[in-house]
Coordinates of C-alpha atoms (C1' of nucleotides) in Angstrom, one line a residue:
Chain K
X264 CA -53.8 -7.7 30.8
X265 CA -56.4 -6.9 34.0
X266 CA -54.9 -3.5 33.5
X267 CA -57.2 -1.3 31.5
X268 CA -55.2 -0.3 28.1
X269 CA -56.0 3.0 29.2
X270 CA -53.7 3.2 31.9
X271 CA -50.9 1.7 30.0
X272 CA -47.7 4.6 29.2
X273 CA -47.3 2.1 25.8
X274 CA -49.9 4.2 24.3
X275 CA -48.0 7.0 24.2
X276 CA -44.5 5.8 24.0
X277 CA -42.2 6.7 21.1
X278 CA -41.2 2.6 21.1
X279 CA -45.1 1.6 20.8
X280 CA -44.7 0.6 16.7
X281 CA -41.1 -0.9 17.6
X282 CA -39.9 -3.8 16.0
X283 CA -40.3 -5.5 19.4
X284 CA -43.1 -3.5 21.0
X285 CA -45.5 -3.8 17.6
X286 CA -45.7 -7.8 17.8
X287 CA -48.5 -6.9 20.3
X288 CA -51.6 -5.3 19.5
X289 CA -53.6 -3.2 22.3
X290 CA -55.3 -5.3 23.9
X291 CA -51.9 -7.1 24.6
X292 CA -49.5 -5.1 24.5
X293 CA -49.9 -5.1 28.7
X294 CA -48.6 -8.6 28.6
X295 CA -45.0 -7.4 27.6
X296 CA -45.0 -3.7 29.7
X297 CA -46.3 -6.2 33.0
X298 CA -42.8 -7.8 32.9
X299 CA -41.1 -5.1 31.9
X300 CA -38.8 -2.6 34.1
X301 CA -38.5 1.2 32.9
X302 CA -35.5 2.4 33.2
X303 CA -35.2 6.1 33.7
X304 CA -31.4 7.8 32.8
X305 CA -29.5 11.1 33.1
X306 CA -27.3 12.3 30.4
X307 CA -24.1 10.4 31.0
X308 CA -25.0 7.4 32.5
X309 CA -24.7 3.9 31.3
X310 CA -27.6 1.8 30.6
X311 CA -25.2 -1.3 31.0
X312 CA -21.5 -1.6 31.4
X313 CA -19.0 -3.9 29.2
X314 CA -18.2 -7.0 30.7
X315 CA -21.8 -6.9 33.0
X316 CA -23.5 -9.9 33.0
X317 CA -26.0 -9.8 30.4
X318 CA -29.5 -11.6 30.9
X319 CA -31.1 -8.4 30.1
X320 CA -32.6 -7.1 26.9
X321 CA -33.8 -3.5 26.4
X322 CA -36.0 -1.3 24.1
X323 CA -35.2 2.3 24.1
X324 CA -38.3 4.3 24.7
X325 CA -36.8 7.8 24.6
X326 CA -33.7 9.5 24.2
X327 CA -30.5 8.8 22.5
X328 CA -27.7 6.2 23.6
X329 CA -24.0 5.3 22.4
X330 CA -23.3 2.1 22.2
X331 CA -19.5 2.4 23.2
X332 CA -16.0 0.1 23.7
X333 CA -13.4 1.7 25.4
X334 CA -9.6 0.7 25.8
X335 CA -7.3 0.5 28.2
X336 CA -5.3 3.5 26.9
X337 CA -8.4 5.5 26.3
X338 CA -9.0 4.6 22.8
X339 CA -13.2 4.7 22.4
X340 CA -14.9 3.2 19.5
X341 CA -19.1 3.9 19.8
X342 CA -20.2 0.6 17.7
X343 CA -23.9 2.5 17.2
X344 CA -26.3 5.2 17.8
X345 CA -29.5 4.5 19.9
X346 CA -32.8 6.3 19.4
X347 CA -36.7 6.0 20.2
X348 CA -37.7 2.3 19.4
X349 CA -34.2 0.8 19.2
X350 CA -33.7 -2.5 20.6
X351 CA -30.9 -3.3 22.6
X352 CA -29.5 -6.6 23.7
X353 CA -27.2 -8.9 21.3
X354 CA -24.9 -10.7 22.9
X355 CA -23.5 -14.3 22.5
X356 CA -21.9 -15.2 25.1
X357 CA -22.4 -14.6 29.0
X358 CA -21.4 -10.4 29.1
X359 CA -21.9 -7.5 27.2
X360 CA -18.7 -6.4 24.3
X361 CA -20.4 -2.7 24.7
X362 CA -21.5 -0.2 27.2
X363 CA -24.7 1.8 26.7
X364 CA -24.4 5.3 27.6
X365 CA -27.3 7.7 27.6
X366 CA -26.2 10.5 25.2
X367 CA -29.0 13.0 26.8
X368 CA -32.0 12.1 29.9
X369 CA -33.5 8.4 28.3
X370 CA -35.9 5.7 28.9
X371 CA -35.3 2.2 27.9
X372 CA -37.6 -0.7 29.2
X373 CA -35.6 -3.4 30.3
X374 CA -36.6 -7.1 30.3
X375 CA -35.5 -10.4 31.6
X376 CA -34.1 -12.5 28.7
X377 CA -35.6 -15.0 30.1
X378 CA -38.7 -13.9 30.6
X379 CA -38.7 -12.6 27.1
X380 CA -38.1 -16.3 26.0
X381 CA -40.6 -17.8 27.7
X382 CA -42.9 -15.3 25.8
X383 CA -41.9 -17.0 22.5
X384 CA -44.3 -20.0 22.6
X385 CA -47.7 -17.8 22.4
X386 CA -45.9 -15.5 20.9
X387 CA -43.2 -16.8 17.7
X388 CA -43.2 -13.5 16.1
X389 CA -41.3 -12.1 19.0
X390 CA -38.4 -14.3 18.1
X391 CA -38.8 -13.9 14.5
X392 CA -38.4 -10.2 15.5
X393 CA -35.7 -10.3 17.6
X394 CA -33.6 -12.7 14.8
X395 CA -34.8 -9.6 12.2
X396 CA -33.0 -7.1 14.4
X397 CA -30.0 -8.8 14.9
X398 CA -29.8 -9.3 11.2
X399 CA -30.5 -5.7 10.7
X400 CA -27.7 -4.7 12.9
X401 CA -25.0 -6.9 11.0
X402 CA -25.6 -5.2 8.1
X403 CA -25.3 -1.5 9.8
X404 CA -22.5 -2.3 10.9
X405 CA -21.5 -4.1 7.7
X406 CA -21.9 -0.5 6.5
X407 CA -20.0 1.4 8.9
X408 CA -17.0 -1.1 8.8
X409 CA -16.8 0.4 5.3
X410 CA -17.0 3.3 5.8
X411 CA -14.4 3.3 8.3
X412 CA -12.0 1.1 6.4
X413 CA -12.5 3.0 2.9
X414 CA -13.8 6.3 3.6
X415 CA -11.4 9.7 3.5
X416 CA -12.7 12.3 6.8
X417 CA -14.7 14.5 4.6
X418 CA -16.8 11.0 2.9
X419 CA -16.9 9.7 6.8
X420 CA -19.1 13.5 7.9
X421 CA -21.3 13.6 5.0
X422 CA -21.9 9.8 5.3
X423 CA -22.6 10.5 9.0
X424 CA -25.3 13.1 8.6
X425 CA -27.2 11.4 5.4
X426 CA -27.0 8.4 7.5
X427 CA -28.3 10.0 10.9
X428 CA -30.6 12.2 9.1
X429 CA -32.6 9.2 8.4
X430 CA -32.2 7.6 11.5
X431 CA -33.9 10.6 13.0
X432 CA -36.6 11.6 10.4
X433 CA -39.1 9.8 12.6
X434 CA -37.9 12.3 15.9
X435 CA -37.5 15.4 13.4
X436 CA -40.1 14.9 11.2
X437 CA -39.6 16.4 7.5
X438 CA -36.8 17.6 5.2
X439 CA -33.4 18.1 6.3
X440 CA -33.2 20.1 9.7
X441 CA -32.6 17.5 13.1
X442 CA -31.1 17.6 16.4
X443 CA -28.0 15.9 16.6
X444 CA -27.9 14.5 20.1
X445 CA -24.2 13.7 20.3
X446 CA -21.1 15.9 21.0
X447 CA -18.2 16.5 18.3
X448 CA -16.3 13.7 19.8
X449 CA -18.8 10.8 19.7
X450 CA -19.0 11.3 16.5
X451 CA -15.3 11.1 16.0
X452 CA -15.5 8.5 18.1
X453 CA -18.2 6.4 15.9
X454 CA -16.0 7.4 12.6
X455 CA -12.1 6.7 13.9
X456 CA -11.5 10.3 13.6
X457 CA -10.4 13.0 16.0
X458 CA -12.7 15.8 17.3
X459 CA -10.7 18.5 15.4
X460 CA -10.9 16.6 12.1
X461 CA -14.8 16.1 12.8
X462 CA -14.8 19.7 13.9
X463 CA -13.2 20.9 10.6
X464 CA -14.8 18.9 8.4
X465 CA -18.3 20.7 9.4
X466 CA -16.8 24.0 8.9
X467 CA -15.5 23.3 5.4
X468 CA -19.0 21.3 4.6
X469 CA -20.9 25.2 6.3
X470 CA -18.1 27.1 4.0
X471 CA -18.9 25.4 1.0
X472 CA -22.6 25.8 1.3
X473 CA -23.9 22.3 2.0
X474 CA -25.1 22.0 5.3
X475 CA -26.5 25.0 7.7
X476 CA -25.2 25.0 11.5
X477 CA -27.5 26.5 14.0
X478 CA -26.8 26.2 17.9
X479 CA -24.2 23.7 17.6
X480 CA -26.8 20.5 17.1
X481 CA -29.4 21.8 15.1
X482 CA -28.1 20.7 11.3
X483 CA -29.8 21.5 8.0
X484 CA -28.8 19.8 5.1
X485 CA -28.9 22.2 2.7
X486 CA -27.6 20.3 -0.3
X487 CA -28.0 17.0 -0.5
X488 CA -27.0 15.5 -3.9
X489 CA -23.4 17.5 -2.7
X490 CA -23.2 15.6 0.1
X491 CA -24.2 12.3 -1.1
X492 CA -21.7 12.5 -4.3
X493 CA -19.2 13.6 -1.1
X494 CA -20.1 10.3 0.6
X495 CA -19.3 7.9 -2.0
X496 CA -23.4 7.4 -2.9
X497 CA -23.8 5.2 -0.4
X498 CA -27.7 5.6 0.5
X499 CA -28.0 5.6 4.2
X500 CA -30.2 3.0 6.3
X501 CA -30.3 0.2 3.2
X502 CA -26.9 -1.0 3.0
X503 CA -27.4 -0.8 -0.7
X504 CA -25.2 1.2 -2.9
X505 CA -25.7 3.0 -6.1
X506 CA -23.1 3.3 -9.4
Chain E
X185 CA -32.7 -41.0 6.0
X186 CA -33.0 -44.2 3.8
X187 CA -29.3 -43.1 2.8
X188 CA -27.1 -45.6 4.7
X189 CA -24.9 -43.5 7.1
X190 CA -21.8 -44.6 5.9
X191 CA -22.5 -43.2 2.6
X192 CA -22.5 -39.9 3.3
X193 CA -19.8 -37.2 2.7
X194 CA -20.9 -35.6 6.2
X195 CA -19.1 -37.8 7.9
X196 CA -15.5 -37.0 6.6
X197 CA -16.6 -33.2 6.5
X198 CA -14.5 -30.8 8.4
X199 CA -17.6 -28.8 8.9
X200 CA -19.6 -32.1 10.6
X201 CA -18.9 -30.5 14.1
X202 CA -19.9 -27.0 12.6
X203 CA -22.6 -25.4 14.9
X204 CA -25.2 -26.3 11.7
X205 CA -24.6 -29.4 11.1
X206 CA -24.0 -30.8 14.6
X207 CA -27.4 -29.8 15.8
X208 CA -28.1 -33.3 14.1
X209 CA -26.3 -36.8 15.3
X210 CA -24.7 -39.3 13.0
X211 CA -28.2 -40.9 12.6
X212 CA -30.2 -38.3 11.1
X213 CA -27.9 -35.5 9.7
X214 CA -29.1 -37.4 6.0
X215 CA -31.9 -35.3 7.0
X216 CA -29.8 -31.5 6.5
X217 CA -27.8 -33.6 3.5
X218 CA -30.8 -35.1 1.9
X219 CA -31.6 -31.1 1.0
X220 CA -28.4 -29.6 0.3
X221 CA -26.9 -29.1 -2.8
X222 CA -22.6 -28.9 -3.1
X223 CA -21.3 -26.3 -4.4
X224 CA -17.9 -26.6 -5.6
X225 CA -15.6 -23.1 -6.3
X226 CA -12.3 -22.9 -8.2
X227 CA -10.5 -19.6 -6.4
X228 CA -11.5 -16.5 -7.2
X229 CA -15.5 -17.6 -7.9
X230 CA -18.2 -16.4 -6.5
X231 CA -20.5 -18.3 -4.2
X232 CA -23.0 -15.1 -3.9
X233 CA -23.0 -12.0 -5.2
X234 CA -23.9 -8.5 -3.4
X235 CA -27.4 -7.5 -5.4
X236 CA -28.3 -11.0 -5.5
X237 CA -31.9 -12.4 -4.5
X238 CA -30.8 -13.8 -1.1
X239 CA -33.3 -16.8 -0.4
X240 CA -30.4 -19.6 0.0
X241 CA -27.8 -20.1 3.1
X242 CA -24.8 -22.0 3.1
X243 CA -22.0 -23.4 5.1
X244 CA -18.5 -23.8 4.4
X245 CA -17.4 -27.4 4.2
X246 CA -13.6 -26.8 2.9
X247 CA -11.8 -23.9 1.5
X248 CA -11.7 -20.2 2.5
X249 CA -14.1 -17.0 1.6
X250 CA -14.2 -13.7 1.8
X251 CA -17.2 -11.9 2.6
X252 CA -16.4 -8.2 0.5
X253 CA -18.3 -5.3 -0.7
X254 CA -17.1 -3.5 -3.5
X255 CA -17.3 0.2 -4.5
X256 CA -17.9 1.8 -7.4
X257 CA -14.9 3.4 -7.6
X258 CA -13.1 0.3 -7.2
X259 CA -12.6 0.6 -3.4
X260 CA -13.0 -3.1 -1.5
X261 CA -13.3 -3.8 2.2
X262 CA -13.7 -7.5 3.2
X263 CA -15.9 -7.8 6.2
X264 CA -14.8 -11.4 7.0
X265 CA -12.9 -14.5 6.0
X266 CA -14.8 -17.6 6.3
X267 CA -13.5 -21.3 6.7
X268 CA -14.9 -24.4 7.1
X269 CA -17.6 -25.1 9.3
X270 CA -18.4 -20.9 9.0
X271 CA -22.1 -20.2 8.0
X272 CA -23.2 -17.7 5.6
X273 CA -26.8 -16.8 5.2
X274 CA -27.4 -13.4 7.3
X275 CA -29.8 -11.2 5.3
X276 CA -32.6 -8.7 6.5
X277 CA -33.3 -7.6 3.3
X278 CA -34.6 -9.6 -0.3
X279 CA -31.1 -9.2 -1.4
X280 CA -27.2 -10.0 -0.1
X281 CA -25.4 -6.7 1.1
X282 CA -21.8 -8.6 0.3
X283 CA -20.3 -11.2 -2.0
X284 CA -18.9 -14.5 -0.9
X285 CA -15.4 -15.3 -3.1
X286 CA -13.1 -18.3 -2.8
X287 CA -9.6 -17.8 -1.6
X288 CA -8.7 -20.7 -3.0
X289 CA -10.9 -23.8 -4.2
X290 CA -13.5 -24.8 -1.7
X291 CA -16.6 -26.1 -1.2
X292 CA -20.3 -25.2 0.7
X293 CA -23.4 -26.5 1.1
X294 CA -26.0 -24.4 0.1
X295 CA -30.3 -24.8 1.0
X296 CA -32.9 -23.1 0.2
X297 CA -33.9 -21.0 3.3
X298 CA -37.4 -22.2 3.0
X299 CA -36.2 -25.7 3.6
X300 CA -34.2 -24.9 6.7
X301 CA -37.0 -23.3 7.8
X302 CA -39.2 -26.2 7.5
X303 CA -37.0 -27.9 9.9
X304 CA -37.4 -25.6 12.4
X305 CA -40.0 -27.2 13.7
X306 CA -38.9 -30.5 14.2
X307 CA -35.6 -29.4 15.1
X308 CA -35.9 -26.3 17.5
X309 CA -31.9 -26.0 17.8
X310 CA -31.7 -25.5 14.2
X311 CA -33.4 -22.1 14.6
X312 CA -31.2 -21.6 18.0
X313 CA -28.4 -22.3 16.6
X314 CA -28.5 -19.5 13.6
X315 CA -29.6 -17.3 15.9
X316 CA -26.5 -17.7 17.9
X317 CA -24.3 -17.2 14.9
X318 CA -25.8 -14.2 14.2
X319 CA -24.8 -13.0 17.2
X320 CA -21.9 -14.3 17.1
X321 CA -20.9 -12.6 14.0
X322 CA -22.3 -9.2 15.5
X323 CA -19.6 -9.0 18.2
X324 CA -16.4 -10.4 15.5
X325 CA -17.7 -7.0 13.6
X326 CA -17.5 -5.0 16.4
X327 CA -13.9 -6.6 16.9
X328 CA -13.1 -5.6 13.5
X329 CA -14.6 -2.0 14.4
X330 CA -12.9 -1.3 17.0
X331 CA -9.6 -2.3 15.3
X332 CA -10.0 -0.6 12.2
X333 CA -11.8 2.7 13.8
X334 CA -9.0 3.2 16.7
X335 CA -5.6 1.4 16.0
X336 CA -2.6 2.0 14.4
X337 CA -1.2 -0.3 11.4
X338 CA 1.2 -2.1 13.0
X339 CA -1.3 -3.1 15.9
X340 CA -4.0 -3.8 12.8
X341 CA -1.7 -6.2 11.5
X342 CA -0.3 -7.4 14.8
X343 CA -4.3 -8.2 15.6
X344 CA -4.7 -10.1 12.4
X345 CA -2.5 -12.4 12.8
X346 CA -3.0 -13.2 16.2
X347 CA -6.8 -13.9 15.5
X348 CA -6.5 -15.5 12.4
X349 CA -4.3 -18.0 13.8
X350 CA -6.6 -18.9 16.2
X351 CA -9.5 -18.9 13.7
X352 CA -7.3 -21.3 11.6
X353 CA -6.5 -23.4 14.6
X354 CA -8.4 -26.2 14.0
X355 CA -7.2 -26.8 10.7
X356 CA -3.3 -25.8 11.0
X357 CA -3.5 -27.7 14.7
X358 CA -1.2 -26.8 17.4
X359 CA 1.3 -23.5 18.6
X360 CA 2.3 -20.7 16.1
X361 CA 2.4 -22.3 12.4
X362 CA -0.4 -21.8 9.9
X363 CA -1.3 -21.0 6.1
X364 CA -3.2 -18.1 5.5
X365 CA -5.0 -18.6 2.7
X366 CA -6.1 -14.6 1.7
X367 CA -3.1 -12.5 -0.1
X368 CA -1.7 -9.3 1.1
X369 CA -4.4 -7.0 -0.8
X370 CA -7.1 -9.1 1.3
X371 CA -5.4 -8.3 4.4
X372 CA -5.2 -4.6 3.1
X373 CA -8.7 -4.5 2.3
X374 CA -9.3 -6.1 5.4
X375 CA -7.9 -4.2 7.3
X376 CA -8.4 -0.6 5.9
X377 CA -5.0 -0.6 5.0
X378 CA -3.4 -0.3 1.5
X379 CA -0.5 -3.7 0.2
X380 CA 2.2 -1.7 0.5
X381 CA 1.5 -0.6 4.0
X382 CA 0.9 -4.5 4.8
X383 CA 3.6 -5.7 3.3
X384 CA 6.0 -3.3 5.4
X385 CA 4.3 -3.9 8.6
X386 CA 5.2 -7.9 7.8
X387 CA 8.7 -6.9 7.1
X388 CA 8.6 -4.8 10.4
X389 CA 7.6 -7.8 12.6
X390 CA 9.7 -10.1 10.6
X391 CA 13.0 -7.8 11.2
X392 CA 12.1 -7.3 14.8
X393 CA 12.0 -11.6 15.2
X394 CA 8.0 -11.6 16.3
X395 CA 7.3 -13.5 13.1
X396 CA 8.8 -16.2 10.5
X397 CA 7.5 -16.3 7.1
X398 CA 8.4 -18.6 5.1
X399 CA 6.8 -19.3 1.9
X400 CA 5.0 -16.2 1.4
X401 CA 1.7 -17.9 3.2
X402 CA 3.5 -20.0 5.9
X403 CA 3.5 -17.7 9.2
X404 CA 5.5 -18.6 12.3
X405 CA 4.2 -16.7 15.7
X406 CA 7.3 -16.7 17.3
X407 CA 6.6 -13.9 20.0
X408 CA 3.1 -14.0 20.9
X409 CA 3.6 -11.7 23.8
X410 CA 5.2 -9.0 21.6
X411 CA 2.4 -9.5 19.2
X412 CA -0.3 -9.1 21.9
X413 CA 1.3 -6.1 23.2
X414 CA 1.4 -4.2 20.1
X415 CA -1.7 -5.2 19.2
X416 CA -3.1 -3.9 22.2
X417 CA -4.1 -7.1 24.5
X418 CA -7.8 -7.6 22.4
X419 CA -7.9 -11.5 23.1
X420 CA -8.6 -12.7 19.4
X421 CA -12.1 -14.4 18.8
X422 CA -13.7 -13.4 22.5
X423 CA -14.3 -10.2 22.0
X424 CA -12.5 -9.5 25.4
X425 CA -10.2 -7.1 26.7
X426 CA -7.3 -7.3 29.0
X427 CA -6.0 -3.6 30.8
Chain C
dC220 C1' -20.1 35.2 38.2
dG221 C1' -16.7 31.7 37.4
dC222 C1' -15.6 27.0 36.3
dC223 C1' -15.6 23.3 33.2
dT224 C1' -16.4 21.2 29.1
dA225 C1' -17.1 21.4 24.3
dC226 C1' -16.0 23.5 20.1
dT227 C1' -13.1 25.9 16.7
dT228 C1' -9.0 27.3 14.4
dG229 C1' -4.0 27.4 13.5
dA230 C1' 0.8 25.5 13.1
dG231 C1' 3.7 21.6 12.8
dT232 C1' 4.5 16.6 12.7
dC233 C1' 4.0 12.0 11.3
dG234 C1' 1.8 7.9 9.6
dA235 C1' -0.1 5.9 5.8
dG236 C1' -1.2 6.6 0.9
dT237 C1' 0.7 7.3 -3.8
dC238 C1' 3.8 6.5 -7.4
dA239 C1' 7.3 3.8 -9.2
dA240 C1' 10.6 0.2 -10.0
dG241 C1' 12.3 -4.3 -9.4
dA242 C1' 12.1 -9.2 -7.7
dA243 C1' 9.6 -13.4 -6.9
dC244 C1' 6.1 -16.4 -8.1
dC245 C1' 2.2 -18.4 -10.9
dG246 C1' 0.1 -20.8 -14.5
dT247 C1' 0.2 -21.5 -19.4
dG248 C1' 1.8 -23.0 -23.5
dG249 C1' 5.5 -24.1 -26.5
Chain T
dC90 C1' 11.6 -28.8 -19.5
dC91 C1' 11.8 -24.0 -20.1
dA92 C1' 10.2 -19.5 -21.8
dC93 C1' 6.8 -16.1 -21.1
dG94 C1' 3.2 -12.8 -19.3
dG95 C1' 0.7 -11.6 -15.6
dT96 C1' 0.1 -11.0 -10.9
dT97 C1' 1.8 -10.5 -6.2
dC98 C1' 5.1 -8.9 -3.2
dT99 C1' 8.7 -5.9 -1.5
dT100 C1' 11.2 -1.7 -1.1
dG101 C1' 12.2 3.2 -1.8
dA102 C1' 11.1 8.2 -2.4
dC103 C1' 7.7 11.5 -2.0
dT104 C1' 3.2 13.5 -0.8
dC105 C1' -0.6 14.5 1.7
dG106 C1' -4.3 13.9 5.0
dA107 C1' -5.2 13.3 9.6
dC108 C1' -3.2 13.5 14.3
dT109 C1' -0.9 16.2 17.9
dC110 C1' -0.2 20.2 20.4
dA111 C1' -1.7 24.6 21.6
dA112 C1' -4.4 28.7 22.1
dG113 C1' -8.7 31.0 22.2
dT114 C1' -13.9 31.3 22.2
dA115 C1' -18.3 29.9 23.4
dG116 C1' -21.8 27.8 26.0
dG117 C1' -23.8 25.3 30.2
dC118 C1' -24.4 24.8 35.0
dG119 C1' -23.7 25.5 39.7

DNA sequence: CGCCTACTTGAGTCGAGTCAAGAACCGTGG
DNA sequence: CCACGGTTCTTGACTCGACTCAAGTAGGCG
């Protein structure tokens, strides 16, 4: 608050019009970043480990991040995708169910829950916020559950690149060219599938003409409508369905 | 309020200990009743359907649900089974993203989620509480993810019946006897699995002695330490891990 | 330059889906 | 009470999609 807005690295964050950042305006947005911790990570490293104590709650502020479980015998299952402006931080009980890995260099700014809650008096749309996003979560993964229970390999890619398309649109800007930033086997691992399958499913999706690989992560979707009808018309982001 | 306390249905409820309802003591819980309306459901109705405007929450008072989605094509997947005491109300958007349908008959309360709301301020745990739930039901999803993402049939069902006995627990009471109430086609759809698929991976555990079914619905754990084993050691309903 | 990891592609296997038939169970109505 | 039609459940035979195993290529980084 004594700290002229000027100075404040909010202005010019990716997170500023967050869900959680956006509940404050300029002139108080330094309340929040005073009691905030930035967190700066290298590709690879986790954010926060499974079973960790969690009395922490984080907004990513650049970057990407998996969301991740991983068995005993290996077995990983990445429960999400984290960009720019994704909040971070549901848990119900006294640990994390999930590690956060950084899927390429990140920021994340990292409160005390907390202190977080005792920002909720003066400020009740910061809980309203929070209870919005948690909603908003169920219903991704409502989403992904069925496309993981119901979905053959080829429905499970083009689902996957509608979907992060539109997650990224705000990173990549216009029509259908974006960065994935994960590797052939997070994505199997967010779909139940093996690397080879995801691997061959892009190549028959690139034979057939619907999408355009460039160096590996740069996608194009050149046909959309192909790849929705592939997907089983589910539109991506609302959780609503059409037909 | 004015309603004399032992008048009230709450009191013989099997969801009165629910975390809704429990938020308020014998003395003023005619608040919550005073604005809900019963809904009663033969099996096989629907309390809400997908599409629907969703302005109204409920909880379970007896019964079962399932929480679906259905596809065009005809494809299902059930998300969750509810019993009593289980809340249902979690909505970002105007509308529900699944239906509710009775497994058999049962009943719910149903508000308006303006009412609730009005409470809020009078009751600050109300608000807690759904919050919690929400949460709550975030990490049984990411349970159900990571089951139907990364394991095998026989550990899918192996899973299932482990947790849903210990979701039933309070109704069937003590060790390794319950009713389930949802046919084989809602554990297929469940479970990402297809009936005939479920119905051999019962005959499996049945032939190897790690189950007793008798009447079709009545299931006997009679190896739990098999069971965990193939399942994969996920401790039903915690969201933990052993390994 | 060389190592390591990620990616791609092929060949073969296996688990789960599909198709099909029969048995058991349900509620309904005679 | 029993007969009947419809659904659910079980089991078998077959098929096919995705996994496994394996080899080779490409790209990133020290």
């Amino acid at each position: 608050m004594q700290t002229p807005p000027e100075a404040l690295p909010c202005f010019s964050c990716k997170a500023r019009h967050s869900p959680l950042c956006s509940v404050f305006d300029d002139e108080h947005i330094g309340i929040l970043f005073a009691r905030a911790r930035i967190r700066t990570l290298k590709a690879g490293a986790y954010l926060l480990h499974e079973e960790e104590r969690a009395r922490q709650i984080y907004n990513t502020s650049s970057g990407a991040l998996a969301l991740e479980r991983l068995a005993s015998d290996g077995a990983r299952q990445i429960m999400a995708f984290c960009y720019a402006g994704d909040f971070i931080g549901i848990s119900s009980g006294p640990s994390w169910t999930v590690s956060a890995r950084a899927l390429k260099p990140s920021t994340a700014c990292q409160w005390q829950e907390a202190d977080i809650h005792a920002l909720y008096r003066d400020w009740p749309k910061l809980e309203e916020r929070i209870h919005a996003i948690t909603s908003r979560v169920v219903e991704a993964i409502m989403d992904q559950l069925f496309v993981l229970g119901r979905k053959k390999a080829p429905a499970k890619i083009a689902w996957f690149l509608l979907f992060t398309e539109a997650r990224l649109q705000h990173v990549s800007g216009t029509g259908g060219v974006f960065t994935m930033p994960m590797t052939r086997i997070d994505i199997a691992d967010y779909l139940g599938l093996t690397v080879e399958t995801v691997s061959r499913a892009f190549s028959d999706l690139r034979r057939k003409g619907y999408i355009r690989i460039t160096d590996k992560w740069q996608v194009e979707i050149r046909d959309r409508a192909a790849l929705a009808a592939l997907s089983g018309y589910i539109q991506p982001g609302t959780g609503r369905r059409k037909g």
